[in-house]
Amino acid sequence: AGIMASHSIRLEFLPKTPSARCLIVGPTSSGKSHLAGNIAGWLRNPFAWVNVSLLTPPGYKGYDTNAAMMQLAKANTKDDGQKVPSVLVLDEIDKAMRRAKDSAWLQQLQYSLLPILGGERINISDENGNAPDKLYYTQHTLVLMMGVFPEIPTRAWTNESSARAALVKYGFCEEFVSRLTHIISLDKLDRTEIR
């Protein structure tokens, strides 16, 4: 409810402020995906779901942030061509950090995501990687990032400052962590809570 309220307030009263950028942390079966899907449903906004562990930095062969933005732009356009606020889910963000072969690769991947977190205009190239085909504005996109982060002890998520310090130690750059507006930690659900 806090995420949705924050998102709505930013859209209505702070139009120049980027929408919420939330990190949802929790073990497998804690309901991260269910929560993200419900938030998009409650807001009645279109959403794009991107597995960040499959992303590559710009210039590398593979599925880069441009492809993710193309997916978001497609989800965010009504039949009449009108743009509407949307939700971008960046799943498995912790796996992307663990997968990085070297710090330069990891840094490039993070910096390629910073414009999305900053609510900037993003140049989206066509499928062949040619010159920018269109600009996409991410200011009113609600960004939900999700991960398990098994190496970070549970006590690190108890307050915001220790959570942010743990993320930097994990490998996130300070600029990336500073753009998070919410850090939410979920506990594993037991069998009676799963419906």
PDB file of N, CA and C in Angstrom, residues 45 51 54 78 81 114 139:
ATOM      1  N   ASN A  45      -2.144  -0.617 -14.367  1.00  0.00           N
ATOM      2  CA  ASN A  45      -1.159  -0.153 -15.329  1.00  0.00           C
ATOM      3  C   ASN A  45      -0.578  -1.340 -16.093  1.00  0.00           C
ATOM      4  N   ASN A  51      13.954 -10.208 -16.840  1.00  0.00           N
ATOM      5  CA  ASN A  51      14.901 -10.978 -16.031  1.00  0.00           C
ATOM      6  C   ASN A  51      16.276 -10.328 -16.182  1.00  0.00           C
ATOM      7  N   LEU A  54      19.617 -12.006 -17.312  1.00  0.00           N
ATOM      8  CA  LEU A  54      19.855 -12.281 -18.730  1.00  0.00           C
ATOM      9  C   LEU A  54      20.344 -11.048 -19.486  1.00  0.00           C
ATOM     10  N   LYS A  78      -1.177   2.213 -25.591  1.00  0.00           N
ATOM     11  CA  LYS A  78      -2.540   1.755 -25.847  1.00  0.00           C
ATOM     12  C   LYS A  78      -2.745   1.578 -27.346  1.00  0.00           C
ATOM     13  N   GLY A  81      -2.279   4.525 -29.458  1.00  0.00           N
ATOM     14  CA  GLY A  81      -0.952   5.129 -29.468  1.00  0.00           C
ATOM     15  C   GLY A  81      -0.644   5.983 -28.256  1.00  0.00           C
ATOM     16  N   LEU A 114      20.844   3.002 -14.787  1.00  0.00           N
ATOM     17  CA  LEU A 114      20.678   4.271 -14.067  1.00  0.00           C
ATOM     18  C   LEU A 114      19.698   5.245 -14.735  1.00  0.00           C
ATOM     19  N   GLN A 139       9.953   8.662 -16.435  1.00  0.00           N
ATOM     20  CA  GLN A 139       9.694   9.392 -15.186  1.00  0.00           C
ATOM     21  C   GLN A 139       8.513   8.820 -14.402  1.00  0.00           C
TER      22      GLN A 139
END
